[in-house]
mmCIF file of C-alpha atoms and ligand atoms in Angstrom:
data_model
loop_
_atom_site.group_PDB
_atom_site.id
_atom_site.type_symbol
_atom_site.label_atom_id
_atom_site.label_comp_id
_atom_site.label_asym_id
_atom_site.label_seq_id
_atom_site.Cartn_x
_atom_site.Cartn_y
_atom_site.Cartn_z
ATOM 1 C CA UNK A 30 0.000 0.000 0.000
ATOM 2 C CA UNK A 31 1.578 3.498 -0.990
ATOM 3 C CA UNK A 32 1.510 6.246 1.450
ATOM 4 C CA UNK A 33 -0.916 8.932 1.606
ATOM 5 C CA UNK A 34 1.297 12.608 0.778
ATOM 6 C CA UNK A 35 -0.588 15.839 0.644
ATOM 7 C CA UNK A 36 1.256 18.593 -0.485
ATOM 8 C CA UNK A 37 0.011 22.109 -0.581
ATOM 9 C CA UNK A 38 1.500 24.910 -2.615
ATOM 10 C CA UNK A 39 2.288 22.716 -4.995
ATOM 11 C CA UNK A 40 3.028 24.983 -8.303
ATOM 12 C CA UNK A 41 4.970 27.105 -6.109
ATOM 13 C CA UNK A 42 9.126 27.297 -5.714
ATOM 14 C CA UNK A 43 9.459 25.257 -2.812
ATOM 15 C CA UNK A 44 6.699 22.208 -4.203
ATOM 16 C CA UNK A 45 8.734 22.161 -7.429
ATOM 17 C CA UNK A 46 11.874 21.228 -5.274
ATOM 18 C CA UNK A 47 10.421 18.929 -3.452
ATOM 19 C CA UNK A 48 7.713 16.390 -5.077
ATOM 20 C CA UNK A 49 10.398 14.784 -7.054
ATOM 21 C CA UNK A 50 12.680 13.857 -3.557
ATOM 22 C CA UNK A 51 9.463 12.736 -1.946
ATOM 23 C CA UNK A 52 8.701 10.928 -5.358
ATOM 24 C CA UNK A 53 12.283 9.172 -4.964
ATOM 25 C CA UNK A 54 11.694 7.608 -1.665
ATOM 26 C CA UNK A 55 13.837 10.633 0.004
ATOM 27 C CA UNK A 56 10.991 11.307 2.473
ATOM 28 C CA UNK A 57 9.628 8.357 3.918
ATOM 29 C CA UNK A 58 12.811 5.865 2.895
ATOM 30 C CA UNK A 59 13.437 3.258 -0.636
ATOM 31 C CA UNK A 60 11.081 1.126 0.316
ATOM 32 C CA UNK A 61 7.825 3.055 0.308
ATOM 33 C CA UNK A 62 5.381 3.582 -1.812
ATOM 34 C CA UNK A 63 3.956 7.001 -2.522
ATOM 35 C CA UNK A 64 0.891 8.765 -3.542
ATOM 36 C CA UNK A 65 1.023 12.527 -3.793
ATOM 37 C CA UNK A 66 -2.313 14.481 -3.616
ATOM 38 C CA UNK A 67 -1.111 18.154 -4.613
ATOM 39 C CA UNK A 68 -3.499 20.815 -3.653
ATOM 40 C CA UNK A 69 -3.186 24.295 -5.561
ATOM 41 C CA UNK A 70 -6.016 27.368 -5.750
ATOM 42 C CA UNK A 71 -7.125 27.368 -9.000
ATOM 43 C CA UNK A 72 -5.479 29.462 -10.631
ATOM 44 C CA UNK A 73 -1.822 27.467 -10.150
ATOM 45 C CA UNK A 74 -3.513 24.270 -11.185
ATOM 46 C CA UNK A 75 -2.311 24.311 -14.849
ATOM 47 C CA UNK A 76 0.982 24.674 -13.327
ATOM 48 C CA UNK A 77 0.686 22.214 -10.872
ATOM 49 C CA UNK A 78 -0.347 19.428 -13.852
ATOM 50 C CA UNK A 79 2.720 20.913 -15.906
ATOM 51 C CA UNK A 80 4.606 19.463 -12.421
ATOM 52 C CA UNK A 81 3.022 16.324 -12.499
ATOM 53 C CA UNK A 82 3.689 15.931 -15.819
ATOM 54 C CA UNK A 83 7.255 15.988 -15.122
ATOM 55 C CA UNK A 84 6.955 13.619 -12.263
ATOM 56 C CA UNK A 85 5.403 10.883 -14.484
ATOM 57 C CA UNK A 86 8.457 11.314 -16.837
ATOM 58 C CA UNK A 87 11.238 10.641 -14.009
ATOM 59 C CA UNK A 88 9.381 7.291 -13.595
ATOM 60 C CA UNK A 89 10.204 6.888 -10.060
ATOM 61 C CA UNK A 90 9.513 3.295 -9.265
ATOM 62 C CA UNK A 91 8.320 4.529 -5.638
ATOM 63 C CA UNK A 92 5.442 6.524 -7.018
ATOM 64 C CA UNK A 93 2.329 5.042 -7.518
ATOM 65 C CA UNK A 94 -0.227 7.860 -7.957
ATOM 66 C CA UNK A 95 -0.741 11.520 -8.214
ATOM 67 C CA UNK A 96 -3.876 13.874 -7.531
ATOM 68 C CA UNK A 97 -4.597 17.216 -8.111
ATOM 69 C CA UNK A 98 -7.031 19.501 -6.445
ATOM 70 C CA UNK A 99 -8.107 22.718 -5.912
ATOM 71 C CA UNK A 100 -10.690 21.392 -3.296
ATOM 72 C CA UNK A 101 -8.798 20.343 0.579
ATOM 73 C CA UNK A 102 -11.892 18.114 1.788
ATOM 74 C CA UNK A 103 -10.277 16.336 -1.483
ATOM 75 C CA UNK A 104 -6.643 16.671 -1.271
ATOM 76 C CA UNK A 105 -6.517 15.757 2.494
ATOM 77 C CA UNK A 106 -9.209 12.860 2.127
ATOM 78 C CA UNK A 107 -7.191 9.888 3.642
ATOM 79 C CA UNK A 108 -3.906 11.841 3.660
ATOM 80 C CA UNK A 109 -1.129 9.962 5.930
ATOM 81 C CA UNK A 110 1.733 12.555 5.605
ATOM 82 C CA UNK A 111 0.736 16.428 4.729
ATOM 83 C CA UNK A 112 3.195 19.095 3.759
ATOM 84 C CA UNK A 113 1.375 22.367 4.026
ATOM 85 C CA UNK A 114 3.991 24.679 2.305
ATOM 86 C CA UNK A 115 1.054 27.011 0.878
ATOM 87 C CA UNK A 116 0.484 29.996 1.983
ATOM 88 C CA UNK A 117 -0.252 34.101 1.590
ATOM 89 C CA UNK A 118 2.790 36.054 1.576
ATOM 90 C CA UNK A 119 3.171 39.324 3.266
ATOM 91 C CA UNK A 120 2.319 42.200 0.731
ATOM 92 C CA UNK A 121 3.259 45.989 0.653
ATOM 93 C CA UNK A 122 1.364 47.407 3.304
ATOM 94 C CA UNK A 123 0.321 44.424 4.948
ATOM 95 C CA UNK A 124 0.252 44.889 8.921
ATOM 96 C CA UNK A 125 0.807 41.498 10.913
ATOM 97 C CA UNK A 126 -2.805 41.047 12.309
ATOM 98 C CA UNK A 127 -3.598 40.707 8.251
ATOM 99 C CA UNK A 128 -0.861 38.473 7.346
ATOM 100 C CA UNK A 129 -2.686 36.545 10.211
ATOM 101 C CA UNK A 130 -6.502 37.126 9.215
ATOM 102 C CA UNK A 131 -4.773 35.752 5.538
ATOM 103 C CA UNK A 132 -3.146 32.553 6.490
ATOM 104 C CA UNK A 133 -6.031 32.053 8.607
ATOM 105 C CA UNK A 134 -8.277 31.753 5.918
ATOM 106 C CA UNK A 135 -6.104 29.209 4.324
ATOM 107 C CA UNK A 136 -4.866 27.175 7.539
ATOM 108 C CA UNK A 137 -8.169 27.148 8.942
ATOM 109 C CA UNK A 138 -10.535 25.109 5.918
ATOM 110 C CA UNK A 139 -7.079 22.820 5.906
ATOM 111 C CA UNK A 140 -7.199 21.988 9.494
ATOM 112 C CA UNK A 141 -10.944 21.267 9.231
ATOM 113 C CA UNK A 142 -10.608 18.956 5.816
ATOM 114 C CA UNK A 143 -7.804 17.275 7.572
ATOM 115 C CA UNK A 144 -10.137 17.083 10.641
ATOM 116 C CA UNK A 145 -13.110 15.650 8.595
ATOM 117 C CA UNK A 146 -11.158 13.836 5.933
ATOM 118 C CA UNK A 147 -7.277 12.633 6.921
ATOM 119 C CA UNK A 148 -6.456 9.322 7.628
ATOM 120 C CA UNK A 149 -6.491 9.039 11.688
ATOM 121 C CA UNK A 150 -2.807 8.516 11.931
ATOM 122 C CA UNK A 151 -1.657 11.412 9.912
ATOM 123 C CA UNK A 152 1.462 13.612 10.498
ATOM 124 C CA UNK A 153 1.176 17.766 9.447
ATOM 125 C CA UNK A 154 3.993 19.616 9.305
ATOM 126 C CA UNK A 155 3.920 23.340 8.428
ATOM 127 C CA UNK A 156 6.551 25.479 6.507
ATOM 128 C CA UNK A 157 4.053 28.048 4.792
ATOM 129 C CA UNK A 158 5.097 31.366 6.705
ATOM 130 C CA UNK A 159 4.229 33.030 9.603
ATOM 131 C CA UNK A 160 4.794 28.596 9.873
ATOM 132 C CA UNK A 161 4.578 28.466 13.861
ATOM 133 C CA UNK A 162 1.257 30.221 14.304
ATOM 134 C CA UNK A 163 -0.176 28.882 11.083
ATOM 135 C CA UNK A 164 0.285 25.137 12.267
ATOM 136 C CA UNK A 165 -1.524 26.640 15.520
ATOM 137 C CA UNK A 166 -4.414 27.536 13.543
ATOM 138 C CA UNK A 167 -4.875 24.397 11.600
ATOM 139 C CA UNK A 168 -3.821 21.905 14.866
ATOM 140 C CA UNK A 169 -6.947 24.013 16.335
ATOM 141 C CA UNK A 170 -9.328 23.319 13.799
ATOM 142 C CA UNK A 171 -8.121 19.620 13.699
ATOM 143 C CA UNK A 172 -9.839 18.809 17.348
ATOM 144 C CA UNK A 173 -10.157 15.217 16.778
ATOM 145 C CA UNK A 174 -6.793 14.424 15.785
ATOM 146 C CA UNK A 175 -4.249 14.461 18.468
ATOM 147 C CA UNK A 176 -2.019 17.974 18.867
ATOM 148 C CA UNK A 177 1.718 16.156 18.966
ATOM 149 C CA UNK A 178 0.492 15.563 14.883
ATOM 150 C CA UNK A 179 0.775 19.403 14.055
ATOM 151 C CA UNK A 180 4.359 20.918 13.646
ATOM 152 C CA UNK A 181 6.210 23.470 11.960
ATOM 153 C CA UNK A 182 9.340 23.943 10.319
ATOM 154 C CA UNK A 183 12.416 25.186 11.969
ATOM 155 C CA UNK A 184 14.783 22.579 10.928
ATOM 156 C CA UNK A 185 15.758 24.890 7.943
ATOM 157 C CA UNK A 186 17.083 27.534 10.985
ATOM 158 C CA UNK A 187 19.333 24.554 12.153
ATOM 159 C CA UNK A 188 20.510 23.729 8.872
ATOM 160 C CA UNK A 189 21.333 27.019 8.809
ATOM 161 C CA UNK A 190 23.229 27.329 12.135
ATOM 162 C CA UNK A 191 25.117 24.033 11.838
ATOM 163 C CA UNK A 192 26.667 25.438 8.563
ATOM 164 C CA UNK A 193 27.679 28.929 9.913
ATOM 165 C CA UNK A 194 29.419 27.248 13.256
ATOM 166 C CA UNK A 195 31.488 24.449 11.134
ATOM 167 C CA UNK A 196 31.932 27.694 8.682
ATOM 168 C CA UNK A 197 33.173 29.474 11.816
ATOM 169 C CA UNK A 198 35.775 26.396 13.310
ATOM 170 C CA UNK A 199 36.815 25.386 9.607
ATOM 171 C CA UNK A 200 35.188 21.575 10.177
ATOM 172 C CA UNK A 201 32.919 19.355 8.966
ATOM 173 C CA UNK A 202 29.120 19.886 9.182
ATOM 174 C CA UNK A 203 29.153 16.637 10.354
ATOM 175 C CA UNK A 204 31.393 17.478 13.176
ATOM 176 C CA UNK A 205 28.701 20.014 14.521
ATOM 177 C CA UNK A 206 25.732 18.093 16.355
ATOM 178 C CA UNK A 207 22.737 18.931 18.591
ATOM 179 C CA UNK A 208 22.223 22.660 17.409
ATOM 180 C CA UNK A 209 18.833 22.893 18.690
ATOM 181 C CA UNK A 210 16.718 26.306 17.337
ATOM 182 C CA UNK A 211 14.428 27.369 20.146
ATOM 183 C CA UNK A 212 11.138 29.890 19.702
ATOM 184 C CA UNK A 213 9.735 30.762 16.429
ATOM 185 C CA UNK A 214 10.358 30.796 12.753
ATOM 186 C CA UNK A 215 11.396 34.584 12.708
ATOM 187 C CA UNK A 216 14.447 36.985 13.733
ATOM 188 C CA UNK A 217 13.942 36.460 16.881
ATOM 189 C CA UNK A 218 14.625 32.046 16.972
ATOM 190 C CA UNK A 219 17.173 31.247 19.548
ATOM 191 C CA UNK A 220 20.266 28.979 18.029
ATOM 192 C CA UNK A 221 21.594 27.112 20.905
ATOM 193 C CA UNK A 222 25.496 26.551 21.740
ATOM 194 C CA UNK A 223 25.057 25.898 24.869
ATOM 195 C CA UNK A 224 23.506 22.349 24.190
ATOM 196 C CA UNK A 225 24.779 21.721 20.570
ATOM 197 C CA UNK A 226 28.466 20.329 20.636
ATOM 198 C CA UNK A 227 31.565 20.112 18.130
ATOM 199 C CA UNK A 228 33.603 17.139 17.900
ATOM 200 C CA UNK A 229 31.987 15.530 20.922
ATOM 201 C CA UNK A 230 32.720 18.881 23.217
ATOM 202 C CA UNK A 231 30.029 21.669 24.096
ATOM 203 C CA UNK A 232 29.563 24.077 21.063
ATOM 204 C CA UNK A 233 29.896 27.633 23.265
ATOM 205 C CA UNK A 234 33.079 26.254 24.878
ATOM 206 C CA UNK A 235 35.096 25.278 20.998
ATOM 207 C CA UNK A 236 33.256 28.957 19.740
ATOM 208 C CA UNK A 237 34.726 30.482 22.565
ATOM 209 C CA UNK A 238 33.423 34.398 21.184
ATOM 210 C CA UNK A 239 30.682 35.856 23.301
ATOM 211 C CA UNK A 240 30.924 38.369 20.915
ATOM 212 C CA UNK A 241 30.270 36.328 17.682
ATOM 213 C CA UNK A 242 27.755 34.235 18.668
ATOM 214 C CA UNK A 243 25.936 37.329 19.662
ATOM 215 C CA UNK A 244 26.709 39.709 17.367
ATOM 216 C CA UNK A 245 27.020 38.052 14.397
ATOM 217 C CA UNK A 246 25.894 34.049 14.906
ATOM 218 C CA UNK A 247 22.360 34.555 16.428
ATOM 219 C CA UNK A 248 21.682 37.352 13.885
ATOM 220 C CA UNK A 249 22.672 36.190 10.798
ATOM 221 C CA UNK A 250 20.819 32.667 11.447
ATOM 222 C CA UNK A 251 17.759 34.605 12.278
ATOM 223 C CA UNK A 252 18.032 36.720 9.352
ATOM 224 C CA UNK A 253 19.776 34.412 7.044
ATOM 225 C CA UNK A 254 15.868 34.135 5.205
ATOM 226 C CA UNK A 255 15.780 38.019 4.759
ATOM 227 C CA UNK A 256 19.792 37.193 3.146
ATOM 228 C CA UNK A 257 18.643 34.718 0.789
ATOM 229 C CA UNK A 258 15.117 36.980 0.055
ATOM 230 C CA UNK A 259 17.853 40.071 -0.898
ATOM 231 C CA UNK A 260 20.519 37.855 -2.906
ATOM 232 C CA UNK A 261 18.063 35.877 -4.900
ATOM 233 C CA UNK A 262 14.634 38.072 -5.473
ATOM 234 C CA UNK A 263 13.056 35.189 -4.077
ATOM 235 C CA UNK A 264 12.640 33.022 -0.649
ATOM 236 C CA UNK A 265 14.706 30.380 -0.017
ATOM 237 C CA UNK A 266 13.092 27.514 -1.865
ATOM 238 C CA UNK A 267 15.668 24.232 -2.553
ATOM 239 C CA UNK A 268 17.277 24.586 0.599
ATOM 240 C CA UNK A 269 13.517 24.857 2.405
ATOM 241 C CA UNK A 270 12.441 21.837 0.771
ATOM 242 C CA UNK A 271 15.751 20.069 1.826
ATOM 243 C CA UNK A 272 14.695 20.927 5.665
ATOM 244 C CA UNK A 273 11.064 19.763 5.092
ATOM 245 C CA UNK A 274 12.815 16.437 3.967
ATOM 246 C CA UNK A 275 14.822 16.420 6.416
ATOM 247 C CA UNK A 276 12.342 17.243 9.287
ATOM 248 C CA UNK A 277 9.522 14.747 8.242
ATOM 249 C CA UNK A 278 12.166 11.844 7.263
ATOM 250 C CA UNK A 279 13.386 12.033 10.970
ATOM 251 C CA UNK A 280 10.522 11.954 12.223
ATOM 252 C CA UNK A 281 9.109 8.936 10.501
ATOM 253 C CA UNK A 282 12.205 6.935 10.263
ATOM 254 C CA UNK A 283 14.225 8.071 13.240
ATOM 255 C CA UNK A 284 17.677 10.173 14.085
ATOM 256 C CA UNK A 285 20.023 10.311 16.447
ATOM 257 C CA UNK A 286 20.880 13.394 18.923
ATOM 258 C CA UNK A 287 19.022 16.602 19.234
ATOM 259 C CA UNK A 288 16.831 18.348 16.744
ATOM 260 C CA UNK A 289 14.867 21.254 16.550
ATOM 261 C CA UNK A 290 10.872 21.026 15.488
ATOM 262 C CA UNK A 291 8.511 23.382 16.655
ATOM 263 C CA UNK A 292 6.102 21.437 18.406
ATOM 264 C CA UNK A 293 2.758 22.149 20.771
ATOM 265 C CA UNK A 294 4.055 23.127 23.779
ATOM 266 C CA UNK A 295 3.209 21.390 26.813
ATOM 267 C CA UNK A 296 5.078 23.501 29.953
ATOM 268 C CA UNK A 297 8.460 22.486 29.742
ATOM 269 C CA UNK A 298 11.276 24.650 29.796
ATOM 270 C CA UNK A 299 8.336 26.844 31.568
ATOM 271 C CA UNK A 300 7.087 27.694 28.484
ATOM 272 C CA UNK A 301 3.394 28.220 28.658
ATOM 273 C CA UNK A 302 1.748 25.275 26.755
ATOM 274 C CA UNK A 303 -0.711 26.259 23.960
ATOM 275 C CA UNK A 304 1.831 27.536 20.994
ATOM 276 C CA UNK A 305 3.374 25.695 18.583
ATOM 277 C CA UNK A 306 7.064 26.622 19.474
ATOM 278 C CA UNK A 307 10.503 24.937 18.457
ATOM 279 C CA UNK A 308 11.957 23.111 21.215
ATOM 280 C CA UNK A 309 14.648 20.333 21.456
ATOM 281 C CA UNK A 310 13.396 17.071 20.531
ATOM 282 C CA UNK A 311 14.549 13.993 19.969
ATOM 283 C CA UNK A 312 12.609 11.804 17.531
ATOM 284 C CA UNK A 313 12.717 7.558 17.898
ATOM 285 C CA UNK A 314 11.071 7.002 14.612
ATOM 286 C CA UNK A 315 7.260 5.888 13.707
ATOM 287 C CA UNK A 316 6.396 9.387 13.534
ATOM 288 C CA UNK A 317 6.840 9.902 17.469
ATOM 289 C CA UNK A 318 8.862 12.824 18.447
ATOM 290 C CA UNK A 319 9.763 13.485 22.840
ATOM 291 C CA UNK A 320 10.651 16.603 24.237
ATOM 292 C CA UNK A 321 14.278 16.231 25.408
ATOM 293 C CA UNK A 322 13.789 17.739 29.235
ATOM 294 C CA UNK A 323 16.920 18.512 31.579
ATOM 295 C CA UNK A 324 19.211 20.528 28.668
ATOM 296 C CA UNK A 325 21.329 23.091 30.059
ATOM 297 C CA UNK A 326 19.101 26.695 30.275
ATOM 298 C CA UNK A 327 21.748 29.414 30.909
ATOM 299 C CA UNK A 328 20.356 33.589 31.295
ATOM 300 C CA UNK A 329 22.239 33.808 28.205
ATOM 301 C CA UNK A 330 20.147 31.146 26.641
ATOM 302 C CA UNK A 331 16.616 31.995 28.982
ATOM 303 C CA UNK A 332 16.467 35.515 28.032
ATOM 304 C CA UNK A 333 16.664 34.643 24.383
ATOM 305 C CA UNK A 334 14.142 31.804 24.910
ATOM 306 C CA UNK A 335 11.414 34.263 26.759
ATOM 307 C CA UNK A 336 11.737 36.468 24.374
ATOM 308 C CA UNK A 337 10.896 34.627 21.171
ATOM 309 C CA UNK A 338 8.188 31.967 22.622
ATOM 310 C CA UNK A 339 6.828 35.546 23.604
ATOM 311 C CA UNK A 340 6.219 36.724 20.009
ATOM 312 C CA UNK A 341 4.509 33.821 19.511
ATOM 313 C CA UNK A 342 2.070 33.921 22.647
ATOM 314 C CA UNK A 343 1.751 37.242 20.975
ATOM 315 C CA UNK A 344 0.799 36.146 17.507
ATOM 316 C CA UNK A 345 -1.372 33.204 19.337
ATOM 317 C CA UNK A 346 -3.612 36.050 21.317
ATOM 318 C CA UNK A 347 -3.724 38.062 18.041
ATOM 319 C CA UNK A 348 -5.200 34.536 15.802
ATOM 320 C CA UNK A 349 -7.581 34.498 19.039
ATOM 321 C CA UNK A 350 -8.486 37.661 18.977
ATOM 322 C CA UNK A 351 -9.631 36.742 15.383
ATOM 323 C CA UNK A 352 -11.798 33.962 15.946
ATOM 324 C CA UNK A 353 -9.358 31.290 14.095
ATOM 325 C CA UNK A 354 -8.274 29.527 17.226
ATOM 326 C CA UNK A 355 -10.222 28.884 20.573
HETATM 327 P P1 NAD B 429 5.440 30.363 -3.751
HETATM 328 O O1 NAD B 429 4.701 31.663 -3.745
HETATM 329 O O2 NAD B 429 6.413 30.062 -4.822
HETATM 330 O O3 NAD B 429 4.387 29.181 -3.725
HETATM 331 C C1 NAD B 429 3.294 29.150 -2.866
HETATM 332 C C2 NAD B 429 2.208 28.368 -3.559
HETATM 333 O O4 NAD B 429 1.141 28.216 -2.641
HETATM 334 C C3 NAD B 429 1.638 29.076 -4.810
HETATM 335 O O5 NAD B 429 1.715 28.203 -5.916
HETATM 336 C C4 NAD B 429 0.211 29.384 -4.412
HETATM 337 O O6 NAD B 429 -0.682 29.278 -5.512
HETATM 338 C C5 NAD B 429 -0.052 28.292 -3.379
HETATM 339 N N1 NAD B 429 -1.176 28.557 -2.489
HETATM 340 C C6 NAD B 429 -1.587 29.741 -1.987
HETATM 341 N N2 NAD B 429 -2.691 29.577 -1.258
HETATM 342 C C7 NAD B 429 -2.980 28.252 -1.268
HETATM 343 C C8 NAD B 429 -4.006 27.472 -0.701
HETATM 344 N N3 NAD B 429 -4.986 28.026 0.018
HETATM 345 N N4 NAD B 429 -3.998 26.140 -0.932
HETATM 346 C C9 NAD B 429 -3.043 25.582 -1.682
HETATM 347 N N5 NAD B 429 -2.043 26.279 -2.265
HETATM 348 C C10 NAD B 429 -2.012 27.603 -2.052
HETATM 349 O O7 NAD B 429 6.107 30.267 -2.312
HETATM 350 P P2 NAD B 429 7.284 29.289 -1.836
HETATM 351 O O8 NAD B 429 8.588 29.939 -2.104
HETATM 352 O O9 NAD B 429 7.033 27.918 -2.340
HETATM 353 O O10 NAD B 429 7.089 29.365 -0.258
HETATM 354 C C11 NAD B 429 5.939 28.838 0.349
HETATM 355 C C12 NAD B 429 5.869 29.281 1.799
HETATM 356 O O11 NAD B 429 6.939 28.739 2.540
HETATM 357 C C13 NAD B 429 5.940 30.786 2.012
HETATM 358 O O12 NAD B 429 5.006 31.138 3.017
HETATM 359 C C14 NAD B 429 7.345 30.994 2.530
HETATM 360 O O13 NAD B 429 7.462 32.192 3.277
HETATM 361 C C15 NAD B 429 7.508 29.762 3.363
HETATM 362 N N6 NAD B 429 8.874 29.383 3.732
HETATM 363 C C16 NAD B 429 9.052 28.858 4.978
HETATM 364 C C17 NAD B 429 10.317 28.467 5.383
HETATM 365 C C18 NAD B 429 10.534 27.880 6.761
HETATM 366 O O14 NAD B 429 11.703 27.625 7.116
HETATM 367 N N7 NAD B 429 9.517 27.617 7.578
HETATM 368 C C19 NAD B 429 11.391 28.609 4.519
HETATM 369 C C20 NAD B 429 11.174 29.127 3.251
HETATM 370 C C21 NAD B 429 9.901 29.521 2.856
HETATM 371 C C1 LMR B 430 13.272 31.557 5.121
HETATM 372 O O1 LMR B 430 13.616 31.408 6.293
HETATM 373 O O2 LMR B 430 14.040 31.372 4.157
HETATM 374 C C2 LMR B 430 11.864 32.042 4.821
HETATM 375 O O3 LMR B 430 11.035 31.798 5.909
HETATM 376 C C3 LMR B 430 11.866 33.472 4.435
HETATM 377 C C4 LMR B 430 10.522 33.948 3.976
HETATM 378 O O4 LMR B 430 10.094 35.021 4.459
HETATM 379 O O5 LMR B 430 9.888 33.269 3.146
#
């Protein structure tokens, strides 16, 4: 039986980088089957066939089926895995509360089709943008389907940090493990040295530069999308669809050490449960992901912490405010 894979967005830059590495077994391992179900508005559907077009000529062996809708009680209907990299991008003049009131009007049907419609065991994870509080609306308009399913994307922001640290030291990415990204998907996320170590030894210690890590480091991860937005002309889109791999593989098929997924929050760390925030986790396989409790929680680190699960209590009273989460 092939896996259920609902992608959203699909026409867009980061779909077209990804369908053909879920296609090629790159998401859920070699020996699974998959069926996508790509969901577009209908105006991108055209482009979205031209897609699928191209995915029946790889002939990947691993692909069994592919749907395309405009309609989410469709798309979602027995969905296993879902993707929801769709979404409506800030415009000129846009104020946060309406990039909200947007996305909610997109996050909000989806988390109600995959309420009505998903198969009971699914896994969501958000990347569409503002990605934290967007998986917040939809895991609230999923009631029936347990919370742990919903999470967002912040694996990209470790991705991210793990290359500038190695880039730092002059070693192998490989070298640099257990860089956990705290808080939200924004400038404010919280790259942790304190817990992440290099060649076996705590991160902060080998870094030894106050200074850099909070100067420069901290910064440049949290603005490294705004870097690739001004260098490009567009969002980061390969390298985003790399992370979603990454982030959903792991979870399904298991990793080793610390990662970072922004998860419902449940209390620990004393943050206040009832956001969708990025937190250290470590992830078993089977789609099962634990908060790791007990990591090291300096001021240097607590301050940074408090300040970005803030924005998104913030952002989570604002959707509240506007009826798209109880
Ligand atoms: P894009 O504009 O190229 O594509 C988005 C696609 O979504 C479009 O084809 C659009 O038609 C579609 N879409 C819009 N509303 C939809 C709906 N209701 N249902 C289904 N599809 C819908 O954008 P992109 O570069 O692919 O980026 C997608 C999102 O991912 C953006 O919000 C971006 O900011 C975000 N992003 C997040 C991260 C992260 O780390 N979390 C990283 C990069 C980009
Ligand atoms: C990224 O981190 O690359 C994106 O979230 C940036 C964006 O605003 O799409």
């Amino acid at each position: 039986m092939a896996t259920k894979v609902t992608v959203t967005g699909a026409a867009g830059q980061i779909g077209y980088a990804l369908l053909f590495r879920i296609a090629s077994g790159q998401l859920l391992g070699p020996d699974t089957k998959v069926e996508l179900r790509l969901l577009e508005i209908e105006p991108a559907l055209k482009a979205a066939e031209g897609t699928a077009l191209e995915l029946v000529d790889c002939a990947f062996p691993l692909l069994s089926k592919i749907d395309i809708s405009s309609d989410p009680n469709e798309a979602f209907d027995g969905a296993q895995v879902a993707l929801l990299v769709g979404a409506r991008p800030r415009t000129k003049g846009m104020e946060r509360a309406d990039l909200l009131e947007a996305n909610g009007a997109i996050f909000k049907p989806q988390g109600e089709a995959i309420n009505d419609h998903a198969d009971r065991d699914i896994r969501v994870l958000v990347v569409g943008n503002p990605a934290n509080t967007n998986a917040l609306i939809a895991m609230s308009n999923a009631r029936d389907v347990p919370a742990e399913r919903f999470t967002a994307m912040t694996r990209l922001d470790e991705n991210r940090a793990v290359a500038q640290v190695a880039n730092k030291l002059a070693v192998g990415v490989d070298e640099v493990q257990d860089l956990v990204v705290w808080g939200n998907h924004s400038p404010t996320m919280y790259p942790d040295l304190f817990n992440a170590k290099v060649g076996g030894k705590r991160a902060w210690d080998v870094v030894d530069d106050e200074a850099w890590v909070a100067g420069e480091f901290i910064p440049r991860v949290g603005k490294r999308g705004a870097e690739i937005i001004e260098a490009r002309g567009a969002s980061s889109a390969a390298s985003a669809a790399n992370a979603a791999i990454d982030h959903v593989r792991d979870w399904m098929l298991g990793a080793d050490g610390l990662r970072s997924m922004a998860v419902p929050t449940t209390g620990a760390y004393g943050v206040e449960p009832g956001i969708v925030g990025s937190l250290p986790v470590r992830l078993p396989g089977g789609g099962v992901y634990e908060i790791a409790e007990g990591l090291d929680v300096p001021p240097f680190s607590q301050e940074r912490i408090d300040k970005t699960m803030g924005e998104l209590r913030e952002e989570r009273d604002a959707v509240v405010k506007l009826g798209l989460v109880s």
